[in-house]
Amino acid sequence: MTGTLEGCAGPGFGSVPRKEDGRFVRGRGRFVDDIALPGMLHGAVLRSPYAHARIRAVDATAAESHPKVRAVITGETLAARGMAWMPTFSHDVAAVLATDKVRYQGQEVAFVVAEDRYAARDALALIDVDYEPLPPVVDARLALSPEAPVIRDDLLDRTDNHVFDWETGDADATAALFARAAHVSECDLVYPRVHPAPLETCGTVADFDRISGKLTVHATAQAPHAHRMLYARIAGIPEHRIRIIAPDIGGGFGNKVGMYPGYLCAVVGSIVTGAPVKWVEDRSENLMSTSFARDFHMHGEIAADADGHILAIRVSVLADHGAFNATAQPSKFPAGFFGVFTGSYDIAAAHCRVTGVYTNKAPGGVAYACSFRVTEAVYLVERLVDVLARDTGRDAAELRMANLLTPDRFPFRSATGWEYDSGDYPRALRTALEMADYPSVRAEQKDRWAAFERTGKGPLTGVGMSVFTEAVGAGPRRLMDIMGLGMADGAELRVHPTGSAVLRLSCMSQGQGHETTFAQIVSHELGLPVDAVEVIQGDTDNTPFGLGTYGSRSTPVSGAAASVAAGKVREQARQVAAVLLEVAADDLRWDVGTGTADGGSFSVAGVPGVSVSLREIAMAAHGGLDLPDGVEGQLAASTVYNPPNLTFPFGAYVCVVDVDPGTGEVEVRRFVAVDDCGVRINPMIVEGQIHGGLADGIGMALMELVAFDDDGNHLSASFMDYLLPTAMECPPWELAATVTPSPHHPLGAKGVGESATVGSPPAVVNAVLDAIGVRHADMPLTPAHVWRALQGRPIRPDIAIR
Amino acid sequence: MQVPAFFEYQRATSVAHVVTLLERFGPEARIVAGGHSLIPMMKLRLAQPELLVDVNDLHELAGITVEDGVLRIGALTRHAELLASPLAGEHFPILHDAERVIADPVVRNRGTIGGSVCQADPSEDLSGVFTALRAVAVVRGVDGDRTVPMREFFHGPYETAVRPAEILVELRVPLQPGAGSAYVKVDRRVGDWAVAAAGAVVSLGPGGVVEQVGIGLTAVGDADFTAVEAEDLLRGRVADEYTFAAAGEAAATHCRPVADQRGPVDYKRHLAGELTVRALRDATARAHRGGSTE
């Protein structure tokens, strides 16, 4: 780590070790599959082998007669309870268990509840489903053709596979700029379907108490409060009788935002058997049936004047949404935040059209660390800028530098209406290029190319970059909601009589280190040691309402809430201190101290030596002190934080690769990442997040892909077929920071969880294409894809390799 | 969670015990050693054996020795042991080349040489290595031992010359003093199956003429993992870039790859040629140095 963290100093902040690691490194984390309740039964899901088929009959009698089977739930069982279909996050419905048709391979058809997980699996083979196979829609580009079979014939009057059209920007202004541009470059790009693939798959233990009527759901839930409302709506159980408990979660990346049929079946299984029911999906089930990500087919155009100034960008997108439109994103944003596709550049006009289509593939979407499709937007613009540089004979770094927004333009309203809060893009790019020693890499590249032309042997060197702008921390609530729930989050802070504290949050860590970061925020505000602040999350009976953790929103939203709640407690303490010291509250000065168990202190202005610590105040606030009217006593406050705007973290990445032109193999030799996420509360945790995101980016750029064959068979249903990067594919990361605080966040912080995932794929792809001198080829750039791109016959990634 | 179907389990106490159990249970019995192929297949219920015969206690099946001009590798030898064996590396650097790119350390610690070749996965690295080396498999059944040349060992994907009541006990590689050997592989990610791979063993005579050569190809559709046409072309010719290119072309022409998500046919065919050339180049360079990697 180099660069400056100026502006991040402050009590409580810094690279303290993660509190949660004490249990994780000892193997003492407690995940859903570690939960064993007395009398607990086990569920297993029967899935469709077909991508598209009509269900003629489901015969479960043989399974029901298995001696260890306690219940078999089919689509008909659920239909009788009005639960065969559930609402999605995107104004659609999705099947819980199929009744009429199956619409993708791996779709849920029946659910067995048995005394052990072995018997549950055995009984699946005893269920007889009579399928009538139908032709599937696999190629998204053919989904709207008149011959395409209609996937959603469950919807009234549905005659095609069209889901939505959405547009943003000013079409006329954009067209006018294109008309007078000296140069226009076009490019077709596919951001193929990938999967979040968290280490821990999704799972639940549903426990319905027939006596109290209370349902307790232990589940892998990134958004426990939103889930509680969904269970209430779908299962008809009053919301106050539902408790969601998310234990430790082993990675989410958006995969654990949505509601899955297995969860609901476990609930029904518990209701009908009267026993707790555990269901934990296996790896193949996770990869085949849960929320995918991306699957955007983009046509981009970029217009520039004769001097290389970018004038306008125009995009049309075909979005493959799978069989049900279940993308998890703010409900008024059918293409997520793709509208930020003008990126980090000063672009006068832009326009974009997105068409969503149904295909016979798993639903979900917009998971996987993407900040609601900012990933696709950044990839589009960063690839287009490289194409423009190539087409006009300009250096990619110089072209970017000449078009970046400058610091004086902030707050900046983009051509598509987004208000960027703060940024210094040229500084980030300059820092990255200096660290990479850009001129010498270019010189080396030239030498390598010359040697290749002489001998026909590699390696070839390439350098690629991206200057990305992220958009994270949704709401505000007036603009952004999930199923009508405004995107604002609560926090409750209580300081105990002896001066330690408990903070309750609506967000939910999946490995991000919330227990540490949020304790540091309280420490920063109140001067208490980080260890003296307990952080409670994930339990809906014990935490305030909020929308949860995804889209890098924990620090921007819940972090702000924690800060505001702590500020309220500090003001309560001031009132108590005023009584203790017998002075007016306004005469007290706050000193946050050095993080001792005493906490911060109030002293009397102009009277040296007269002060009282937070610990003393806490005891007094709970004691017999006679408090004035309006001061309630105790130290506790709650808040609901409704963010005024998104925060816009950014960064500049430079990637250096070597490519073997004889085999197409790529080695990522260097990766320089300069990130600016505003104030860093725990720089070590931030760097860890960046490491993970960079690895993600290398994975997507070079190997990750969910592909289907012509019959709609899923070709990536195991970790032998869906490749995740390992340490061997990752170079030693070269990180640096710049700090441009967010002007509207109480701590100046911006979210960082997804920055590196968003920013790194284009840097890697740009580097590989730069090495082989090819204008464009789609991800993943496996050896085969690279070699075929070199032959001038690039492989289409979204359909099976033939 | 993936769980296997019901099966019985026996821990074998001797090779004879293994053969007796296999005999009694018939083709639904399976030997388990490292378990890195079989257990995942059982969890996916692609394999549902009725009996697992665990051979992990049979230490007489493990170990690497040289006797009477033959390198002997016990079937229960772990990948990690082969990779760490100076004896194996000294005689046949190809073994270390290949082991370095097989899976990852955790798998190599447990997976066995015998299990790998008996699984007969079309993308198995060691299959191409042992055919290039002209190794011989020793197989034991009720009637005692019999030997099978590795070039006749593979009967198609996941099928071998080992019969239901037999167990592979050893691989024997005749020493080839002065021969150079090498293995090169292209994969999409470390630990992945080969997109394609080639192994070469080269013995040079006077004037740098190829006296004997073995070329093994993995993952490109050759049932016997061998590029016979390329071998025939090389014997008796000077080992130079020109000859290697011709051999590569022969290997590319005669292999029969199929398209999958690792790559299309034309790419795999190209790789068969390119990797054959590279393996020959490395093996020949080592032969010029007397066979060693130094």
Coordinates of C-alpha atoms in Angstrom, one line a residue, chain A residues 95-602:
Chain A
A95 CA -42.7 -20.2 -9.6
V96 CA -41.9 -21.6 -6.2
L97 CA -42.6 -25.1 -7.3
A98 CA -43.5 -25.6 -11.0
T99 CA -47.2 -26.4 -11.7
D100 CA -47.7 -25.8 -15.4
K101 CA -44.2 -25.8 -17.0
V102 CA -40.6 -25.9 -16.1
R103 CA -38.7 -22.9 -17.6
Y104 CA -35.1 -23.6 -17.0
Q105 CA -32.9 -26.6 -16.2
G106 CA -32.6 -26.9 -12.4
Q107 CA -36.0 -25.3 -11.7
E108 CA -37.6 -26.5 -8.5
V109 CA -40.4 -29.1 -9.1
A110 CA -40.8 -30.9 -5.7
F111 CA -39.5 -30.8 -2.1
V112 CA -38.9 -33.8 0.1
V113 CA -38.8 -33.6 3.9
A114 CA -37.1 -36.6 5.5
E115 CA -35.5 -37.6 8.7
D116 CA -32.0 -37.2 7.3
R117 CA -30.4 -35.6 4.3
Y118 CA -29.5 -39.0 2.8
A119 CA -33.1 -40.2 2.8
A120 CA -34.3 -36.9 1.5
R121 CA -31.9 -37.2 -1.5
D122 CA -32.8 -40.9 -2.0
A123 CA -36.5 -40.1 -2.1
L124 CA -36.0 -37.6 -4.9
A125 CA -35.4 -40.5 -7.2
L126 CA -38.8 -42.0 -6.3
I127 CA -40.8 -39.0 -7.6
D128 CA -42.1 -39.6 -11.0
V129 CA -42.6 -36.4 -13.2
D130 CA -44.1 -36.8 -16.6
Y131 CA -42.6 -34.0 -18.8
E132 CA -43.5 -33.0 -22.3
P133 CA -40.3 -31.4 -23.6
L134 CA -40.7 -28.1 -25.4
P135 CA -38.2 -26.2 -27.6
P136 CA -36.2 -23.9 -25.4
V137 CA -35.1 -20.2 -26.0
V138 CA -31.4 -20.3 -25.3
D139 CA -30.0 -17.6 -27.5
A140 CA -31.1 -14.2 -26.2
R141 CA -30.8 -12.7 -29.6
L142 CA -33.5 -15.0 -30.9
A143 CA -35.9 -14.5 -27.9
L144 CA -38.0 -11.8 -29.7
S145 CA -38.1 -13.6 -33.1
P146 CA -41.7 -14.5 -34.1
E147 CA -40.8 -18.2 -34.1
A148 CA -39.6 -18.2 -30.5
P149 CA -41.7 -20.3 -28.2
V150 CA -43.5 -18.2 -25.6
I151 CA -41.9 -18.9 -22.2
R152 CA -44.3 -17.0 -20.0
D153 CA -47.6 -18.3 -21.2
D154 CA -48.7 -18.2 -17.5
L155 CA -49.0 -14.4 -17.9
L156 CA -52.3 -13.2 -19.3
D157 CA -52.2 -12.3 -23.1
R158 CA -48.5 -12.9 -23.3
T159 CA -47.5 -13.6 -26.9
D160 CA -43.8 -13.0 -26.9
N161 CA -40.7 -13.0 -24.6
H162 CA -40.4 -9.3 -24.2
V163 CA -40.0 -8.1 -20.6
F164 CA -39.4 -4.3 -20.8
D165 CA -38.0 -1.4 -22.7
W166 CA -36.2 1.3 -20.8
E167 CA -34.3 4.3 -21.9
T168 CA -32.3 7.1 -20.4
G169 CA -30.6 10.3 -21.6
D170 CA -31.4 12.6 -24.4
A171 CA -31.7 10.8 -27.8
D172 CA -32.0 14.0 -29.9
A173 CA -29.1 15.8 -28.3
T174 CA -27.0 12.7 -28.6
A175 CA -27.9 12.3 -32.3
A176 CA -27.0 15.9 -32.9
L177 CA -23.5 15.4 -31.5
F178 CA -23.0 12.2 -33.4
A179 CA -24.0 14.0 -36.6
R180 CA -21.3 16.6 -36.2
A181 CA -18.6 14.3 -34.8
A182 CA -15.3 13.9 -36.6
H183 CA -15.1 10.3 -35.6
V184 CA -17.5 7.6 -34.4
S185 CA -16.4 4.2 -33.2
E186 CA -18.8 1.3 -32.7
C187 CA -18.4 -2.0 -30.9
D188 CA -20.6 -5.0 -29.9
L189 CA -19.8 -6.3 -26.5
V190 CA -21.2 -9.1 -24.5
Y191 CA -20.9 -9.1 -20.7
P192 CA -21.6 -12.8 -20.3
R193 CA -23.6 -14.5 -17.6
V194 CA -21.5 -15.1 -14.5
H195 CA -22.4 -16.3 -11.0
P196 CA -21.6 -14.9 -7.6
A197 CA -20.5 -18.4 -6.4
P198 CA -20.1 -17.6 -2.7
L199 CA -18.1 -20.2 -0.8
E200 CA -21.1 -21.0 1.3
T201 CA -24.2 -21.9 -0.7
C202 CA -27.7 -20.7 0.2
G203 CA -29.5 -22.4 3.0
T204 CA -32.1 -22.2 5.7
V205 CA -33.5 -23.8 8.9
A206 CA -37.2 -23.0 9.1
D207 CA -38.8 -23.5 12.5
F208 CA -42.6 -23.0 12.8
D209 CA -44.0 -23.2 16.3
R210 CA -47.5 -24.5 16.1
I211 CA -48.4 -23.3 19.6
S212 CA -47.2 -19.7 19.4
G213 CA -47.7 -19.4 15.6
K214 CA -44.2 -18.0 15.4
L215 CA -42.0 -18.7 12.5
T216 CA -38.2 -18.5 13.0
V217 CA -36.1 -18.7 9.9
H218 CA -32.3 -19.1 10.2
A219 CA -31.1 -18.2 6.7
T220 CA -28.3 -16.9 4.6
A221 CA -29.9 -13.5 4.2
Q222 CA -28.1 -10.4 3.1
A223 CA -31.4 -8.5 3.7
P224 CA -33.1 -10.0 6.7
H225 CA -35.8 -7.4 7.2
A226 CA -36.8 -7.4 3.5
H227 CA -37.0 -11.2 3.8
R228 CA -39.4 -11.0 6.8
M229 CA -41.8 -8.9 4.8
L230 CA -41.6 -11.3 1.9
Y231 CA -42.3 -14.3 4.1
A232 CA -45.3 -12.4 5.5
R233 CA -46.6 -11.6 2.1
I234 CA -46.1 -15.0 0.5
A235 CA -46.8 -17.4 3.4
G236 CA -49.5 -15.2 5.0
I237 CA -47.9 -15.2 8.4
P238 CA -48.2 -11.9 10.2
E239 CA -44.9 -10.0 10.1
H240 CA -44.7 -9.7 13.9
R241 CA -44.7 -13.5 14.1
I242 CA -41.8 -13.9 11.9
R243 CA -38.2 -13.7 13.0
I244 CA -35.3 -13.9 10.6
I245 CA -31.9 -14.8 12.0
A246 CA -28.9 -14.6 9.7
P247 CA -26.0 -16.3 11.3
D248 CA -22.4 -16.0 10.0
I249 CA -22.6 -15.8 6.2
G250 CA -19.8 -17.2 4.0
G251 CA -19.9 -14.7 1.2
G252 CA -22.9 -13.2 -0.6
F253 CA -22.0 -10.9 -3.5
G254 CA -25.7 -10.4 -4.1
N255 CA -26.4 -14.1 -4.2
K256 CA -28.2 -14.0 -0.9
V257 CA -30.4 -11.0 -1.5
G258 CA -33.3 -12.8 -3.2
M259 CA -36.0 -15.1 -2.0
Y260 CA -35.5 -18.7 -3.2
P261 CA -38.0 -21.5 -3.5
G262 CA -36.0 -23.7 -1.2
Y263 CA -36.4 -21.2 1.6
L264 CA -40.2 -21.2 1.2
C265 CA -40.5 -24.9 0.8
A266 CA -38.6 -25.4 4.1
V267 CA -41.1 -23.0 5.7
V268 CA -44.0 -25.0 4.3
G269 CA -42.2 -28.2 5.3
S270 CA -41.9 -27.0 8.9
I271 CA -45.6 -26.0 8.9
V272 CA -46.9 -29.3 7.7
T273 CA -44.5 -31.5 9.8
G274 CA -44.4 -29.4 12.9
A275 CA -40.6 -29.8 13.1
P276 CA -37.8 -27.6 12.1
V277 CA -36.6 -28.2 8.5
K278 CA -33.1 -27.6 7.2
W279 CA -32.4 -27.1 3.6
V280 CA -28.9 -26.3 2.3
E281 CA -28.4 -26.3 -1.4
D282 CA -25.4 -28.0 -2.9
R283 CA -22.8 -26.4 -5.2
S284 CA -24.6 -27.5 -8.5
E285 CA -27.9 -26.2 -7.2
N286 CA -26.3 -22.9 -6.3
L287 CA -24.7 -22.5 -9.7
M288 CA -27.7 -23.6 -11.7
S289 CA -30.7 -22.0 -10.0
T290 CA -29.7 -19.0 -7.9
S291 CA -29.2 -15.4 -9.0
F292 CA -26.9 -15.1 -11.9
A293 CA -25.3 -11.8 -12.8
R294 CA -24.7 -9.7 -16.0
D295 CA -25.9 -11.2 -19.3
F296 CA -25.9 -7.9 -21.1
H297 CA -25.5 -7.8 -24.9
M298 CA -24.4 -4.2 -25.7
H299 CA -23.9 -2.2 -28.8
G300 CA -21.9 0.9 -28.0
E301 CA -21.1 4.0 -30.1
I302 CA -18.7 6.7 -29.1
A303 CA -18.4 10.0 -30.9
A304 CA -15.3 12.3 -30.7
D305 CA -14.2 15.5 -32.3
A306 CA -11.0 15.8 -34.4
D307 CA -9.0 16.6 -31.3
G308 CA -10.1 13.4 -29.5
H309 CA -12.6 15.0 -27.2
I310 CA -15.4 12.6 -26.5
L311 CA -18.7 14.2 -27.4
A312 CA -21.4 11.6 -26.9
I313 CA -22.1 7.9 -26.2
R314 CA -25.0 5.9 -27.5
V315 CA -25.9 2.4 -26.3
S316 CA -28.4 -0.2 -27.0
V317 CA -28.6 -3.3 -24.8
L318 CA -30.3 -6.6 -25.0
A319 CA -30.6 -7.9 -21.4
D320 CA -31.2 -11.6 -20.8
H321 CA -33.3 -11.9 -17.7
G322 CA -33.9 -15.6 -17.7
A323 CA -37.3 -17.2 -17.2
F324 CA -38.6 -14.8 -14.5
N325 CA -37.8 -11.2 -14.2
A326 CA -36.4 -11.3 -10.7
T327 CA -33.5 -8.9 -10.8
A328 CA -32.8 -7.5 -7.4
Q329 CA -32.6 -3.8 -7.7
P330 CA -34.5 -0.6 -6.9
S331 CA -37.9 -1.1 -8.4
K332 CA -37.8 2.0 -10.6
F333 CA -34.6 0.9 -12.2
P334 CA -35.2 -2.0 -14.6
A335 CA -31.6 -1.8 -15.8
G336 CA -30.2 -0.9 -12.4
F337 CA -27.8 1.9 -12.4
F338 CA -26.6 1.2 -15.9
G339 CA -27.3 4.9 -16.6
V340 CA -23.9 5.8 -15.2
F341 CA -22.3 4.5 -18.4
T342 CA -20.9 7.9 -19.2
G343 CA -18.3 6.9 -16.6
S344 CA -15.5 9.3 -15.5
Y345 CA -15.6 11.5 -18.6
D346 CA -16.9 14.9 -19.5
I347 CA -19.5 13.8 -22.0
A348 CA -22.1 16.3 -23.2
A349 CA -24.8 13.9 -24.3
A350 CA -25.6 10.3 -23.9
H351 CA -28.5 8.0 -24.6
C352 CA -29.2 4.4 -23.9
R353 CA -32.0 1.9 -24.6
V354 CA -32.3 -1.4 -22.8
T355 CA -34.6 -4.2 -23.8
G356 CA -35.1 -7.1 -21.4
V357 CA -36.1 -10.6 -22.7
Y358 CA -37.1 -13.9 -21.2
T359 CA -35.0 -17.0 -21.9
N360 CA -35.1 -20.5 -20.6
K361 CA -32.4 -19.8 -18.0
A362 CA -32.4 -19.2 -14.3
P363 CA -33.8 -15.9 -13.1
G364 CA -32.3 -13.5 -10.6
G365 CA -29.7 -11.3 -12.0
V366 CA -27.9 -8.2 -10.8
A367 CA -26.1 -10.1 -8.1
Y368 CA -22.4 -10.4 -7.8
A369 CA -20.8 -7.3 -6.6
C370 CA -22.1 -5.1 -9.4
S371 CA -23.7 -2.1 -7.7
F372 CA -26.8 -2.7 -9.7
R373 CA -25.2 -3.0 -13.2
V374 CA -22.5 -0.4 -12.8
T375 CA -20.2 -3.2 -13.7
E376 CA -21.7 -3.5 -17.1
A377 CA -21.7 0.3 -17.5
V378 CA -18.0 0.7 -16.6
Y379 CA -17.0 -2.2 -18.8
L380 CA -18.9 -0.6 -21.7
V381 CA -17.4 2.8 -21.4
E382 CA -13.9 1.7 -20.6
R383 CA -13.9 -0.7 -23.6
L384 CA -15.3 2.0 -25.9
V385 CA -12.6 4.5 -24.9
D386 CA -10.0 1.9 -25.7
V387 CA -11.6 1.2 -29.1
L388 CA -11.8 4.9 -29.8
A389 CA -8.1 5.2 -28.9
R390 CA -7.2 2.4 -31.2
D391 CA -9.4 3.7 -34.1
T392 CA -7.9 7.2 -33.9
G393 CA -4.3 6.2 -33.2
R394 CA -4.2 7.7 -29.8
D395 CA -2.6 6.5 -26.6
A396 CA -5.2 5.0 -24.3
A397 CA -3.9 6.9 -21.2
E398 CA -3.6 10.2 -23.0
L399 CA -7.1 9.9 -24.4
R400 CA -8.5 9.2 -21.0
M401 CA -6.5 12.1 -19.3
A402 CA -7.8 14.5 -21.9
N403 CA -11.4 13.6 -21.3
L404 CA -11.6 13.0 -17.5
L405 CA -13.8 15.2 -15.4
T406 CA -11.6 17.6 -13.4
P407 CA -12.1 18.2 -9.7
D408 CA -13.6 21.7 -10.3
R409 CA -16.6 20.1 -12.0
F410 CA -18.0 18.5 -8.8
P411 CA -20.7 18.1 -7.8
F412 CA -21.2 17.0 -11.4
R413 CA -24.5 16.2 -13.1
S414 CA -23.9 13.6 -15.8
A415 CA -25.7 13.6 -19.2
T416 CA -28.0 10.9 -17.9
G417 CA -28.8 12.8 -14.7
W418 CA -26.6 11.3 -12.0
E419 CA -25.1 13.7 -9.5
Y420 CA -21.5 12.7 -8.8
D421 CA -20.7 13.8 -5.3
S422 CA -16.9 14.3 -5.4
G423 CA -13.8 13.1 -7.2
D424 CA -10.3 13.8 -8.5
Y425 CA -9.9 11.5 -11.4
P426 CA -6.8 12.9 -13.0
R427 CA -4.9 12.5 -9.8
A428 CA -5.9 8.8 -9.5
L429 CA -4.9 8.1 -13.1
R430 CA -1.6 9.9 -12.7
T431 CA -0.8 8.0 -9.6
A432 CA -1.6 4.7 -11.2
L433 CA 0.4 5.4 -14.3
E434 CA 3.4 6.5 -12.2
M435 CA 3.2 3.4 -10.1
A436 CA 3.1 1.2 -13.2
D437 CA 5.9 3.1 -14.8
Y438 CA 3.8 3.4 -17.9
P439 CA 6.4 4.6 -20.4
S440 CA 8.7 1.7 -19.6
V441 CA 5.9 -0.8 -19.9
R442 CA 5.1 0.6 -23.3
A443 CA 8.8 0.4 -24.3
E444 CA 9.0 -3.2 -23.2
Q445 CA 5.8 -3.9 -25.2
K446 CA 7.4 -2.5 -28.3
D447 CA 10.5 -4.7 -27.9
R448 CA 8.4 -7.8 -27.3
W449 CA 6.3 -7.1 -30.4
A450 CA 9.4 -6.6 -32.5
A451 CA 10.8 -9.9 -31.2
F452 CA 7.6 -11.6 -32.0
E453 CA 7.6 -10.3 -35.6
R454 CA 11.2 -11.5 -35.9
T455 CA 10.8 -15.0 -34.4
G456 CA 7.1 -15.8 -34.2
K457 CA 7.5 -16.4 -30.5
G458 CA 6.0 -14.6 -27.5
P459 CA 5.3 -13.5 -25.0
L460 CA 3.5 -10.4 -26.0
T461 CA 3.0 -7.7 -23.4
G462 CA -0.1 -5.6 -23.0
V463 CA -1.1 -2.8 -20.8
G464 CA -4.7 -2.0 -20.1
M465 CA -6.4 0.5 -17.8
S466 CA -9.7 1.7 -16.5
V467 CA -10.8 4.8 -14.7
F468 CA -14.1 3.9 -13.2
T469 CA -16.8 5.7 -11.3
E470 CA -19.0 3.7 -9.0
A471 CA -22.4 4.6 -7.8
V472 CA -23.3 3.0 -4.4
G473 CA -25.2 3.4 -1.2
A474 CA -28.8 3.4 -2.4
G475 CA -31.4 5.4 -1.7
P476 CA -32.6 8.0 -1.1
R477 CA -35.9 6.4 -0.3
R478 CA -38.0 8.7 -2.5
L479 CA -36.2 7.4 -5.6
M480 CA -35.2 4.0 -4.6
D481 CA -37.1 1.1 -3.1
I482 CA -37.2 -2.7 -3.1
M483 CA -40.8 -3.9 -3.4
G484 CA -42.1 -0.7 -2.0
L485 CA -39.6 -0.6 0.9
G486 CA -37.7 2.7 0.8
M487 CA -33.9 2.3 0.8
A488 CA -33.1 3.8 4.2
D489 CA -31.6 2.0 7.2
G490 CA -31.8 2.2 10.9
A491 CA -29.3 2.1 13.7
E492 CA -29.8 1.9 17.5
L493 CA -27.0 2.6 20.0
R494 CA -27.0 2.0 23.7
V495 CA -24.2 2.9 26.1
H496 CA -24.4 0.6 29.1
P497 CA -24.1 2.0 32.7
T498 CA -20.4 0.8 32.9
G499 CA -19.5 2.5 29.7
S500 CA -19.5 -0.2 27.0
A501 CA -22.0 -0.1 24.2
V502 CA -24.1 -2.1 21.9
L503 CA -24.9 -1.1 18.3
R504 CA -27.8 -2.7 16.5
L505 CA -27.9 -2.5 12.7
S506 CA -30.2 -3.4 9.8
C507 CA -27.3 -4.4 7.5
M508 CA -25.8 -7.9 7.5
S509 CA -22.1 -8.8 7.0
Q510 CA -21.3 -11.7 4.7
G511 CA -17.6 -11.4 5.5
Q512 CA -17.1 -7.6 5.2
G513 CA -16.1 -7.1 8.8
H514 CA -19.1 -5.1 10.0
E515 CA -18.4 -6.1 13.7
T516 CA -15.1 -4.2 13.4
T517 CA -15.9 -1.3 11.1
F518 CA -19.1 -0.3 12.8
A519 CA -17.5 -0.6 16.3
Q520 CA -14.8 1.8 14.9
I521 CA -17.4 4.3 13.9
V522 CA -18.9 4.3 17.4
S523 CA -15.3 4.5 18.8
H524 CA -14.7 7.5 16.5
E525 CA -17.8 9.3 17.7
L526 CA -17.6 8.5 21.5
G527 CA -14.0 7.6 22.1
L528 CA -14.8 4.2 23.5
P529 CA -12.4 1.3 22.7
V530 CA -13.3 -0.7 19.6
D531 CA -13.6 -3.8 21.7
A532 CA -16.1 -2.1 24.0
V533 CA -18.7 -1.9 21.2
E534 CA -20.8 -4.9 20.5
V535 CA -22.3 -5.0 17.0
I536 CA -25.6 -6.8 16.6
Q537 CA -26.9 -7.6 13.1
G538 CA -28.9 -10.1 11.2
D539 CA -31.7 -10.8 13.7
T540 CA -34.9 -9.1 12.9
D541 CA -36.2 -9.3 16.5
N542 CA -33.2 -7.5 17.8
T543 CA -32.2 -5.0 15.1
P544 CA -33.9 -1.9 13.6
F545 CA -35.6 -2.1 10.2
G546 CA -33.5 -1.5 7.1
L547 CA -32.8 -2.8 3.6
G548 CA -29.6 -4.8 4.3
T549 CA -26.2 -5.2 2.7
Y550 CA -25.7 -5.2 -1.0
G551 CA -24.7 -2.7 -3.6
S552 CA -21.8 -1.5 -1.3
R553 CA -24.4 0.3 0.8
S554 CA -23.4 -0.7 4.4
T555 CA -20.9 2.1 5.1
P556 CA -22.7 4.7 3.0
V557 CA -26.1 4.1 4.6
S558 CA -25.8 2.1 7.9
G559 CA -22.4 3.6 8.6
A560 CA -23.9 7.0 8.4
A561 CA -26.8 5.8 10.6
A562 CA -24.3 4.6 13.2
S563 CA -22.5 7.9 13.1
V564 CA -25.8 9.9 13.5
A565 CA -27.0 7.7 16.4
A566 CA -23.7 8.0 18.1
G567 CA -23.8 11.8 17.7
K568 CA -27.3 11.8 19.4
V569 CA -25.9 9.8 22.3
R570 CA -23.0 12.2 22.6
E571 CA -25.5 15.1 22.8
Q572 CA -27.5 13.2 25.5
A573 CA -24.2 12.8 27.4
R574 CA -23.6 16.5 27.1
Q575 CA -26.9 17.2 28.9
V576 CA -26.0 14.7 31.7
A577 CA -22.5 16.2 31.9
A578 CA -23.9 19.7 32.3
V579 CA -25.8 18.5 35.3
L580 CA -22.8 16.7 36.7
L581 CA -20.5 19.7 36.3
E582 CA -23.2 22.2 37.1
V583 CA -22.6 24.3 34.0
A584 CA -24.6 25.1 30.9
A585 CA -24.4 22.4 28.2
D586 CA -23.2 25.0 25.7
D587 CA -20.1 25.7 27.8
L588 CA -18.9 22.1 27.5
R589 CA -16.2 21.0 25.1
W590 CA -16.0 17.5 23.7
D591 CA -12.7 15.7 23.7
V592 CA -12.8 12.3 22.0
G593 CA -9.7 11.1 23.9
T594 CA -7.4 8.3 23.0
G595 CA -9.8 5.3 22.9
T596 CA -9.4 4.3 26.6
A597 CA -12.2 2.6 28.5
D598 CA -13.2 6.0 29.9
G599 CA -14.3 7.1 26.4
G600 CA -14.3 10.7 25.4
S601 CA -14.9 13.5 27.9
F602 CA -16.6 16.8 28.4

